[in-house]
Short mmCIF file of C-alpha atoms in Angstrom, two decimals:
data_model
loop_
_atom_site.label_atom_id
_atom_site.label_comp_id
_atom_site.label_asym_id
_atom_site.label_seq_id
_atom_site.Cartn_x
_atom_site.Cartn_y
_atom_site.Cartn_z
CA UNK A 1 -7.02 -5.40 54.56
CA UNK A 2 -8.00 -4.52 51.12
CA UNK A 3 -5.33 -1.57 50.53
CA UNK A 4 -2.81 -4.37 51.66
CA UNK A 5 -4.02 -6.42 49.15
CA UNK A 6 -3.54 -3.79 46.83
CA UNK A 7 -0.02 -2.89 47.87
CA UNK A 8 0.83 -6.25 47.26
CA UNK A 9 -0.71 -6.77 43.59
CA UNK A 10 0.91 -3.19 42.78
CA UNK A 11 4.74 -4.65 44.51
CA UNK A 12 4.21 -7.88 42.30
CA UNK A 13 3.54 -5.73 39.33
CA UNK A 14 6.68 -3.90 39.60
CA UNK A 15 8.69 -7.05 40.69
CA UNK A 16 7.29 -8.03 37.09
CA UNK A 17 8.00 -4.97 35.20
CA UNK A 18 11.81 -5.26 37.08
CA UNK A 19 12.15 -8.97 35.80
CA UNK A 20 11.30 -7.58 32.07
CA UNK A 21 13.76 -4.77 32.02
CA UNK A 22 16.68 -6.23 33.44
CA UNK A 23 17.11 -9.06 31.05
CA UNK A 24 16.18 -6.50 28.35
CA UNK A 25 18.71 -4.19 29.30
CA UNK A 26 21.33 -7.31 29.52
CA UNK A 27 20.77 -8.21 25.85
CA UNK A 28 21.05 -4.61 25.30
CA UNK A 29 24.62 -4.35 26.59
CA UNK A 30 25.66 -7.67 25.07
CA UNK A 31 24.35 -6.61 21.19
CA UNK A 32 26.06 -3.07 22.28
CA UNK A 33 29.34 -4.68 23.30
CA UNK A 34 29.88 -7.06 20.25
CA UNK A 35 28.47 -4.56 17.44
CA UNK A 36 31.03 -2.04 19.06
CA UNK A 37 33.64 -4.69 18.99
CA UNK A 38 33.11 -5.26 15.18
CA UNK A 39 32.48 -1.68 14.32
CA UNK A 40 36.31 -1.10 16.20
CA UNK A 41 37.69 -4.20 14.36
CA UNK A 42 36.29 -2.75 10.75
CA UNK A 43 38.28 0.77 11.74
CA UNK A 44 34.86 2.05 12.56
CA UNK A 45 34.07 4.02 15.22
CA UNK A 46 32.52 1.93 18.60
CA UNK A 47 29.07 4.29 18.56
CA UNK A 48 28.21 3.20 15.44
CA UNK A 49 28.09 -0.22 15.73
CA UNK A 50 26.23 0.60 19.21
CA UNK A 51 23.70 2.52 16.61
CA UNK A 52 23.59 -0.45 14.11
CA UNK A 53 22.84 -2.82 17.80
CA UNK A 54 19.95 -0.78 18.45
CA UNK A 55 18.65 -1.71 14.38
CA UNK A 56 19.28 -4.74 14.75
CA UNK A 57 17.27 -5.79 17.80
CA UNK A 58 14.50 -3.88 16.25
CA UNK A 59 11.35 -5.01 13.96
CA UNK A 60 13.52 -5.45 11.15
CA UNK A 61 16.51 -7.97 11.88
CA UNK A 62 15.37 -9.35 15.09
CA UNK A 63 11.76 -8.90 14.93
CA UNK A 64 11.36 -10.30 11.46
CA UNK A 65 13.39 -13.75 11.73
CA UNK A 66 12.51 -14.27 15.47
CA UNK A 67 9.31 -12.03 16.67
CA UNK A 68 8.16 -14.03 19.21
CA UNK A 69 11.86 -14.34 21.10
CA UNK A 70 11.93 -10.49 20.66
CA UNK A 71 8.36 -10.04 22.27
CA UNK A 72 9.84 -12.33 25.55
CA UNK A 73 13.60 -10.24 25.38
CA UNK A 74 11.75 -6.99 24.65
CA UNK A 75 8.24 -6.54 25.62
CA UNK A 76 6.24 -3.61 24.85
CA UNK A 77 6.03 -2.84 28.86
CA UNK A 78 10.37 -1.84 28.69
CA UNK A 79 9.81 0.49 26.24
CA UNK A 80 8.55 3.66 28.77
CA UNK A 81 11.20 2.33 30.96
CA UNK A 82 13.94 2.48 28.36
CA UNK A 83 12.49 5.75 26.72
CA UNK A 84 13.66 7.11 30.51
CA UNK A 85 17.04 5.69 30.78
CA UNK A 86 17.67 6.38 27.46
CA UNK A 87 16.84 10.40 27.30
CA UNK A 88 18.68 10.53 30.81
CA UNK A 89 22.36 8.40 29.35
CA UNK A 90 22.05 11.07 26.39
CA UNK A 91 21.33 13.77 28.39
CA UNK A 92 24.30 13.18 30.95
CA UNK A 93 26.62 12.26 27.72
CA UNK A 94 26.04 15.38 26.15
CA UNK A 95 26.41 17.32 29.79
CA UNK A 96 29.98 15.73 29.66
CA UNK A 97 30.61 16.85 26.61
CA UNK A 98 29.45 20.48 27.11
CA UNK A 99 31.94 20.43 30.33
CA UNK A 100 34.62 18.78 28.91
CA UNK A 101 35.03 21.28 25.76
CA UNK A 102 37.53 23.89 26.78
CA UNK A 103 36.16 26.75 25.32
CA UNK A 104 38.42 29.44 27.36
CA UNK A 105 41.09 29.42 25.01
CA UNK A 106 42.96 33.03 24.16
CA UNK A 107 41.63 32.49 20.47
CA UNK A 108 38.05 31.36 21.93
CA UNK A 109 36.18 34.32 20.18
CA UNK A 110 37.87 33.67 16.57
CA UNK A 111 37.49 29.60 17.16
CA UNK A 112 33.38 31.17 17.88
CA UNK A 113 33.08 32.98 15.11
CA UNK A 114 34.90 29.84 12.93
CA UNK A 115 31.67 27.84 14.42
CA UNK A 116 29.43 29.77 13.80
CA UNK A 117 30.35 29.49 9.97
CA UNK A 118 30.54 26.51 10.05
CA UNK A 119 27.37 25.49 11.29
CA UNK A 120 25.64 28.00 8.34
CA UNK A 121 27.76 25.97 5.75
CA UNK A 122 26.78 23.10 7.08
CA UNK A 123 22.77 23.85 8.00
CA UNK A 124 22.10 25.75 4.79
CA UNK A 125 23.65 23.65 1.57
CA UNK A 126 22.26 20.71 3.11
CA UNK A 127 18.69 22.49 3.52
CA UNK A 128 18.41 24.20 0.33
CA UNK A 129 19.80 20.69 -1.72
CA UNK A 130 17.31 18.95 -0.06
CA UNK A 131 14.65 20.93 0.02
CA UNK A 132 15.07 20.61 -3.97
CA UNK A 133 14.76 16.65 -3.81
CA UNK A 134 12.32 16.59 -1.47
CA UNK A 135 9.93 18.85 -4.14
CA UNK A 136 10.96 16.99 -6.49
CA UNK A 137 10.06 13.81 -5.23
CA UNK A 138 6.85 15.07 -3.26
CA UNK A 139 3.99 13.37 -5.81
CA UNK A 140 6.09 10.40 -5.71
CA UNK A 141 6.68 9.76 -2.00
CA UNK A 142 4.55 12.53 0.43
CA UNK A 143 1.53 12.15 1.78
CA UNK A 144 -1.53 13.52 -0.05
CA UNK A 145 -2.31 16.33 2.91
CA UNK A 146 1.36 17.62 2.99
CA UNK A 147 1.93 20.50 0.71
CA UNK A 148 5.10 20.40 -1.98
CA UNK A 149 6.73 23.12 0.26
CA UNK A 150 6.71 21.61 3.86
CA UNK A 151 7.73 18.12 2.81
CA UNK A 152 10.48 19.86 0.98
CA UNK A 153 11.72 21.74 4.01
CA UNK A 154 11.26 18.73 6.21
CA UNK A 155 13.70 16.69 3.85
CA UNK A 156 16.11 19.43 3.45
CA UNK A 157 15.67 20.09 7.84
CA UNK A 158 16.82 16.53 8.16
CA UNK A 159 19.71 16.41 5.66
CA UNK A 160 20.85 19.51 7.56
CA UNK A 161 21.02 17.40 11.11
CA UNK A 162 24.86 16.57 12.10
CA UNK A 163 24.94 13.87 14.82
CA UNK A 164 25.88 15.63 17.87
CA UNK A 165 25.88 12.87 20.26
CA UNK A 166 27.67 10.98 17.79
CA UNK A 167 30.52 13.05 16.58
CA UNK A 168 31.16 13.87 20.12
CA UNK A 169 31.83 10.62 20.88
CA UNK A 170 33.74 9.60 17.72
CA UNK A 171 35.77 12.44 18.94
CA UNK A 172 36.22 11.44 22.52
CA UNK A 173 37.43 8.31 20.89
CA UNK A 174 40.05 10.23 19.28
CA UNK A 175 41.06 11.86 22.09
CA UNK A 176 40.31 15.00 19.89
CA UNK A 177 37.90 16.69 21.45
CA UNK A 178 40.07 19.72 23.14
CA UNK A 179 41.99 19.94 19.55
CA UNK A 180 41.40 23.34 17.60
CA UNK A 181 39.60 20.87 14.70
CA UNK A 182 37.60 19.38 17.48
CA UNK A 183 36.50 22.25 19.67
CA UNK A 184 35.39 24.34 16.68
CA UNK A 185 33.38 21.02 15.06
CA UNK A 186 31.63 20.56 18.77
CA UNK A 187 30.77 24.07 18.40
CA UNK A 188 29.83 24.13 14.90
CA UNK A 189 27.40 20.93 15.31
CA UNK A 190 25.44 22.44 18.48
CA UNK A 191 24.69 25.17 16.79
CA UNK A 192 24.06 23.31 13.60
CA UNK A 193 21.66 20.62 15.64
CA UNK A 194 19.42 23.64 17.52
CA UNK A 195 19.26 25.72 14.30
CA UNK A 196 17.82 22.53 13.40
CA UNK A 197 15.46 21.33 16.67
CA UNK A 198 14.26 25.03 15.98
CA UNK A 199 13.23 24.47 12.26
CA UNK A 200 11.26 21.30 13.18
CA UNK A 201 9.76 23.47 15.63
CA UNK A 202 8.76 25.77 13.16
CA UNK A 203 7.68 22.69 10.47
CA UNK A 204 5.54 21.17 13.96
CA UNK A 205 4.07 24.68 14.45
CA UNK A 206 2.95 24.57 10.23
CA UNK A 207 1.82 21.58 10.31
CA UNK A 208 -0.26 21.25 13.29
CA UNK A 209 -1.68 25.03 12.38
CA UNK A 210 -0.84 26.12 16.21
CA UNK A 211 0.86 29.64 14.12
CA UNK A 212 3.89 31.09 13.90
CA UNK A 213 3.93 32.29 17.27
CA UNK A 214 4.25 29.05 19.26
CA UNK A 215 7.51 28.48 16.77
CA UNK A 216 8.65 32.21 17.84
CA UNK A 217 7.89 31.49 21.51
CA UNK A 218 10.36 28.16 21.28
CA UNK A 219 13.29 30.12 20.07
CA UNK A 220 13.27 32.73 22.66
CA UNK A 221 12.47 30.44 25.29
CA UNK A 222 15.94 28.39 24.04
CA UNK A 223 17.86 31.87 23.63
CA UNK A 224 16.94 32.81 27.09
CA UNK A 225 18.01 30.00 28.66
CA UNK A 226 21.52 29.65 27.23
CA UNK A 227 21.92 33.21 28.25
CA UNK A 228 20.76 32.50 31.77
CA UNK A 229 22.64 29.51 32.32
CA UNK A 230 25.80 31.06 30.49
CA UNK A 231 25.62 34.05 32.21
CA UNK A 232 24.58 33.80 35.69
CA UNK A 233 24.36 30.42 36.53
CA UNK A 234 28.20 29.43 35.35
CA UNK A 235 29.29 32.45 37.78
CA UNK A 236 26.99 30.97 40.57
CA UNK A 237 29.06 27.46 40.22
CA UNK A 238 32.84 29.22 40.13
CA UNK A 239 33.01 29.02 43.73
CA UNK A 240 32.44 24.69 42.97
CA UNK A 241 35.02 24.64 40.88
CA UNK A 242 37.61 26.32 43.52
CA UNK A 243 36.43 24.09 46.00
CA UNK A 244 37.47 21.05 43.75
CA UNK A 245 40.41 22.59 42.72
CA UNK A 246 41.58 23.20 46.52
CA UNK A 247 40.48 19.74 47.92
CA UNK A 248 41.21 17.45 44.92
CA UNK A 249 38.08 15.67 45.18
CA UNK A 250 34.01 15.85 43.97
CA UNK A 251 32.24 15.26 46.70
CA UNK A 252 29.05 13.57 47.33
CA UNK A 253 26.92 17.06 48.17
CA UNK A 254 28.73 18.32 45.26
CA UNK A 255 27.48 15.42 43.37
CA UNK A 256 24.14 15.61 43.96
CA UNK A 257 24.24 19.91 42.95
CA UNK A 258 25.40 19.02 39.47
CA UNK A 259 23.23 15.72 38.92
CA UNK A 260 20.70 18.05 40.15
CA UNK A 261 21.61 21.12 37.14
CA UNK A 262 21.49 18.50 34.84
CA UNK A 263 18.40 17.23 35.37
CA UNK A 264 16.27 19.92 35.84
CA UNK A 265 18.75 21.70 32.51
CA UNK A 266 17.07 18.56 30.60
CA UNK A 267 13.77 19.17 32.30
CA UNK A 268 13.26 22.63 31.12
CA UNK A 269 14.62 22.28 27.50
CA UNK A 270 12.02 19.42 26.76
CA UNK A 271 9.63 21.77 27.99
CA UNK A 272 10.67 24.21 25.90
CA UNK A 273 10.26 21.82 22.60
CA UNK A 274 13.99 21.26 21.75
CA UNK A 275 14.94 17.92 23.29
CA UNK A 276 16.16 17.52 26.82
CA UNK A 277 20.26 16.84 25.06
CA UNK A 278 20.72 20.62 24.51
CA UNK A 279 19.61 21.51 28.25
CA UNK A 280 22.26 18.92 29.60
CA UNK A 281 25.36 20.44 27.07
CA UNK A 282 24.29 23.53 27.99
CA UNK A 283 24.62 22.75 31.46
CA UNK A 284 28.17 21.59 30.69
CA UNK A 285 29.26 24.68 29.39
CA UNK A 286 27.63 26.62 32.33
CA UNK A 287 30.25 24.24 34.64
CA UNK A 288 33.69 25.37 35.88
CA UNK A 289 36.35 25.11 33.88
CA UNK A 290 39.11 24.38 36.36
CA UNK A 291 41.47 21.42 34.64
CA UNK A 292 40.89 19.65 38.57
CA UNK A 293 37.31 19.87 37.89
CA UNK A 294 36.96 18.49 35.00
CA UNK A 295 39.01 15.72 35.11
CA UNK A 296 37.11 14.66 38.53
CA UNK A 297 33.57 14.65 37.24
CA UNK A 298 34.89 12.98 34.05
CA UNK A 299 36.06 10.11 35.78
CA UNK A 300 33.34 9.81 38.10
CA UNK A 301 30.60 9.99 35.28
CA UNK A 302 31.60 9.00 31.87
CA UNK A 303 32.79 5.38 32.20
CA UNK A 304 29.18 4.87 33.13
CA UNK A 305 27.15 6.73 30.97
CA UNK A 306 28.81 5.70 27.78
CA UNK A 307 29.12 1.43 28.97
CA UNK A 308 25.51 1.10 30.52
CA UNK A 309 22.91 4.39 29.78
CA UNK A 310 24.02 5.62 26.07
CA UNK A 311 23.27 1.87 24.78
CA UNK A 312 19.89 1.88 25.69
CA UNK A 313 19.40 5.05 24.29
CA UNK A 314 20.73 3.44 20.78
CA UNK A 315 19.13 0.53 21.56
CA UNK A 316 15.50 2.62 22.48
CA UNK A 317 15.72 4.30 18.71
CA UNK A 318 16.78 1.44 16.93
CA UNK A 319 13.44 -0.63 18.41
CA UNK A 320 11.38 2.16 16.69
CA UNK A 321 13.35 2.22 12.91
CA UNK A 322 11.54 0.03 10.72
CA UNK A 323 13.91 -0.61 7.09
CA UNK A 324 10.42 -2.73 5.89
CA UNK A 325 9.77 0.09 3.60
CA UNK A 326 12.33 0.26 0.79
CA UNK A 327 10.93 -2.52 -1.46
CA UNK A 328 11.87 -2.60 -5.17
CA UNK A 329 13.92 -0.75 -7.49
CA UNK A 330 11.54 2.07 -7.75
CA UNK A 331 12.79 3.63 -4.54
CA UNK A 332 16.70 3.48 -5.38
CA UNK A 333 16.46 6.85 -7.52
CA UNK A 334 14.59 8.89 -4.67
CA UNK A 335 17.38 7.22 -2.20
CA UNK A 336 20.49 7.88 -4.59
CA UNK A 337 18.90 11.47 -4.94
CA UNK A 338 18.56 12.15 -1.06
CA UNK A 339 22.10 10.96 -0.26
CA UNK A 340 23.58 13.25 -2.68
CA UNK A 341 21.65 15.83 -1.54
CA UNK A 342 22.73 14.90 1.85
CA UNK A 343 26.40 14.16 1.54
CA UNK A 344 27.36 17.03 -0.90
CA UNK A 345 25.37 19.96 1.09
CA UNK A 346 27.14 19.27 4.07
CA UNK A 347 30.94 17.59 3.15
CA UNK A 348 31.68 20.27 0.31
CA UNK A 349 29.42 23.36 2.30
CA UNK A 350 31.76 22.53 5.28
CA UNK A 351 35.05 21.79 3.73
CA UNK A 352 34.94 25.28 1.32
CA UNK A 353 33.70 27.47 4.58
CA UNK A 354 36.80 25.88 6.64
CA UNK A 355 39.01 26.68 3.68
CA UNK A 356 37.89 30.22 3.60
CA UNK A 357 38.88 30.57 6.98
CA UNK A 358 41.93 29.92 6.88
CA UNK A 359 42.46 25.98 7.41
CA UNK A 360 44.22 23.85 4.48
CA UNK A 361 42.55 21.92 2.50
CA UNK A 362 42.93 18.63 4.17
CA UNK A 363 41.59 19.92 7.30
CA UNK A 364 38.34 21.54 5.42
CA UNK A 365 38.00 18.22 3.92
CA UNK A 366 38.23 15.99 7.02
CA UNK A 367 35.86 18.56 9.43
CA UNK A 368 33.16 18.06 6.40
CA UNK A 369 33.83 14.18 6.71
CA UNK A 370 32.79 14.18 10.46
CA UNK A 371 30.36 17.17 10.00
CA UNK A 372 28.61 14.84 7.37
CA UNK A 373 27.66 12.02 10.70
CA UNK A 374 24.49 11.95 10.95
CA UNK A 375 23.53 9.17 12.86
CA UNK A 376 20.52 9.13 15.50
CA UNK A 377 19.73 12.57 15.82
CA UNK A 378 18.33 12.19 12.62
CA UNK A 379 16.44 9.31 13.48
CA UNK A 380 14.65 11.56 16.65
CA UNK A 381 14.14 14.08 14.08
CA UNK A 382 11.99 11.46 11.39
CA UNK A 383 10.56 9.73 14.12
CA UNK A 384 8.55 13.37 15.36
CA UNK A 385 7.96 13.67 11.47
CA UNK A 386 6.77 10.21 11.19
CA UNK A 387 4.31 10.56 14.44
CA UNK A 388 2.86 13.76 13.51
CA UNK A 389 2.08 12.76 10.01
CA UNK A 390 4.42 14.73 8.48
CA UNK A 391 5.96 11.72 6.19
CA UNK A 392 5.46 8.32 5.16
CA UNK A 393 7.09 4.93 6.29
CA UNK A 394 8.46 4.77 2.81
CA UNK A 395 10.59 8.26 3.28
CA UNK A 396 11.48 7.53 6.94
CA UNK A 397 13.41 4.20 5.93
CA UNK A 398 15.47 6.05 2.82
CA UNK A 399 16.61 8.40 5.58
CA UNK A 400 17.41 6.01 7.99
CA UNK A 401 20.09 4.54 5.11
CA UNK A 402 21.08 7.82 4.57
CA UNK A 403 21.71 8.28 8.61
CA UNK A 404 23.42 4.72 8.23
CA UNK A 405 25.70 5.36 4.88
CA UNK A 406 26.89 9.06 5.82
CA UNK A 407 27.99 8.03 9.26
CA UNK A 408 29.68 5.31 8.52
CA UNK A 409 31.34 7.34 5.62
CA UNK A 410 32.10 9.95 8.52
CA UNK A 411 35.31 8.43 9.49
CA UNK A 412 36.77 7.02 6.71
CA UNK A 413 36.53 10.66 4.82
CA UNK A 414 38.57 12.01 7.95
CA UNK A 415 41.10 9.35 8.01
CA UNK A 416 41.54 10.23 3.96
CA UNK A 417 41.93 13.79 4.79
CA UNK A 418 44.14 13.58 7.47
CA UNK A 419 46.01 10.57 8.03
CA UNK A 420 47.45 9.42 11.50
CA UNK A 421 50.74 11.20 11.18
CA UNK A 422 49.34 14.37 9.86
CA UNK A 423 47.20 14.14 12.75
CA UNK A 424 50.40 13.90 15.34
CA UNK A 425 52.06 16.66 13.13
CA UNK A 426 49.15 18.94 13.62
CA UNK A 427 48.56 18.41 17.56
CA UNK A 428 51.91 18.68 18.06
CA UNK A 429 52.18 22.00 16.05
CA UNK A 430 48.95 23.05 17.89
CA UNK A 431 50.73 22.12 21.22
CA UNK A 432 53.42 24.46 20.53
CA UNK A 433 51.73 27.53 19.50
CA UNK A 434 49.68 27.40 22.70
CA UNK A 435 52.57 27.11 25.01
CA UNK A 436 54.41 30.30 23.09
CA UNK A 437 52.19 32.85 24.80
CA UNK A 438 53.48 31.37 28.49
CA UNK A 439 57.15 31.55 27.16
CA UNK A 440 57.12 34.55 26.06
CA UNK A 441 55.95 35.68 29.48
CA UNK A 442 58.79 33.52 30.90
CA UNK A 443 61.35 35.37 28.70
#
């Protein structure tokens, strides 16, 4: 009688916890929807006005002017609840992305190589430029047990972040993604972002005095698991990918093997220490590449992740970015600082390493306008900073306005670079070049 009694209190608890998140998640969408709306209306990509939702409905908009209608909309008891649907939506976004990039191309090893330059111009301008600001502005803004060097190198570690998530889905927007421009930026920002999740790791190791070898033990961990997954899982899941390619269709047992990858992908990279989104793009890039493939799991998956899962996940980080901070003029010569820091390490890094390989100008310039998006990945990274101590309230909300001004810059600077009809002119060019191998074969 008594463990029914229990069962009952614990199925009324959850009914009660159920009642909380649903509404919550239904505001969610409908700040998601008409920020996105707005953002699109502006010429502004749709993610970032699902990133300026999320600040919004947080403790400075929202939670200021109506605190106790935020409490009711979004309790304290959501937030595990959304943490979980949020890391999952980013997870599975980023898993699309990974198996939507086609990275088979007959120039795939020079497009690599192109990357991989581009992520060092864009990681290590950014890091040394702010690195300087952040020394120079430690006795002003750091916290009295944080030495001169590591709150320099966690400054410059964040200004060297490109928004991942983000760009992918600007360029998804765009319909850009499989473009030579797009693949090689995709590239160049993964590589960027866990050259990154590995510094912090290194910065987490310093500061928490757990040694250099936990930091060392993170890296190889994350090298041998691309190599696994790369290696021998992809040519485990070729026989998938024929199957698709025969029948026409993704099947429910199917389903449930790649759902399954994914998971466990995100699983094992958390565990690891360098966030659960690298273990589901890596997972995409371990999938087949058949064209039937891809197009099937697209249309069964990303409609849904990006309208219901990736706005919580906005929404989730946006509830923890406080802008309370920035108070008086004293703090708009550290901020000016930082953004230059910021913006010119990564736009002019990226646009001068592009021209030296080759590209014109106005490409260089408008792959270091959309490398320069930083948007929430930077906001995961300052969060961890803020938590373990490693900053200050003050410094978190200058580089959430830096997140905020360079991504919403990110666009524009493209659009300047390459207009519309350059654009065309290029794809079209890029279209032709790829078919001349086949015609030659023809001929």
């Amino acid at each position: 009688m008594q463990h029914a009694i229990h069962l009952a209190a614990a199925a009324d608890k959850n009914l009660e916890l159920v009642l909380k998140v649903l509404p919550a998640i239904v505001v969610i969408l409908a700040a998601s929807a008409v920020c996105g709306r707005l953002a699109v209306m502006a010429k502004q990509p749709r993610v970032l006005g699902e990133m300026i939702a999320g600040v919004l409905l947080g403790p400075t908009f929202f939670g200021a002017l109506f605190p106790d209608v935020q409490k009711a909309v979004l309790p304290v008891e959501t937030k595990p609840i959304l943490y979980v649907l949020s890391t999952i939506g980013l997870t599975f976004f980023m898993f699309l992305v990974g198996a939507g990039l086609d990275h088979g191309s007959a120039d795939g090893a020079k497009q690599g190589r192109q990357a991989a330059v581009l992520a060092i111009s864009g990681v290590v301008p950014s890091l040394l430029l702010g690195a300087g600001a952040g020394y120079l502005l430690h006795g002003r803004l750091s916290r009295d047990d944080v030495s001169p060097v590591e709150f320099a190198f966690f400054v410059g570690g964040a200004l060297s972040i490109t928004a991942f998530p983000m760009l992918a889905r600007i360029l998804y927007e765009r319909r850009m993604q499989n473009t030579t421009l797009g693949r090689m930026t995709l590239l160049g920002a993964s590589i960027d972002d866990a050259a990154a999740w590995c510094f912090l790791a290194v910065l987490s190791a310093v500061h928490a005095d757990e040694g250099a070898l936990h930091a060392v033990r993170t890296i190889t961990l994350s090298v041998v698991f691309a190599l696994v997954m790369l290696l021998i899982v992809a040519k485990w899941l070729r026989p998938l990918g024929a199957s698709v390619e025969r029948t026409g269709r993704l099947g429910f047992d199917q389903m449930y093997l790649v759902v399954g990858i994914v998971v466990l992908c995100g699983y094992i990279t958390d565990y690891i220490g360098i966030y659960s989104v690298f273990g589901g793009f890596i997972a995409g890039l371990a999938m087949p590449r058949n064209p039937a493939f891809r197009e099937a799991l697209h249309s069964r998956m990303m409609d849904f992740v990006c309208v219901l899962l990736l706005p919580v996940f906005f929404a989730f980080s946006g509830l923890n970015t406080q802008l309370n901070g920035l108070a008086g003029w004293g703090m708009v010569l550290p901020f000016l600082l930082i953004l230059a820091a910021g913006f010119a390490g990564k736009y002019f890094g990226c646009a001068f390493a592009m021209k030296a390989s080759g590209f014109s100008w106005r490409e260089s310039y408008a792959v270091g306008g959309l490398m320069n998006a930083r948007g929430l990945m930077i906001l995961i990274f300052i969060n961890i900073g803020l938590a373990q101590g490693m900053i200050t309230q003050d410094v978190f909300s200058l580089l959430v306005l830096v997140a905020v001004i360079t991504t919403a810059a990110a666009l524009p600077l493209y659009k300047l670079a390459l207009p519309e009809r350059m654009e065309k002119q290029l794809e079209t060019g890029q279209e032709i070049q790829a078919q001349l191998p086949e015609f030659a074969r023809m001929t």
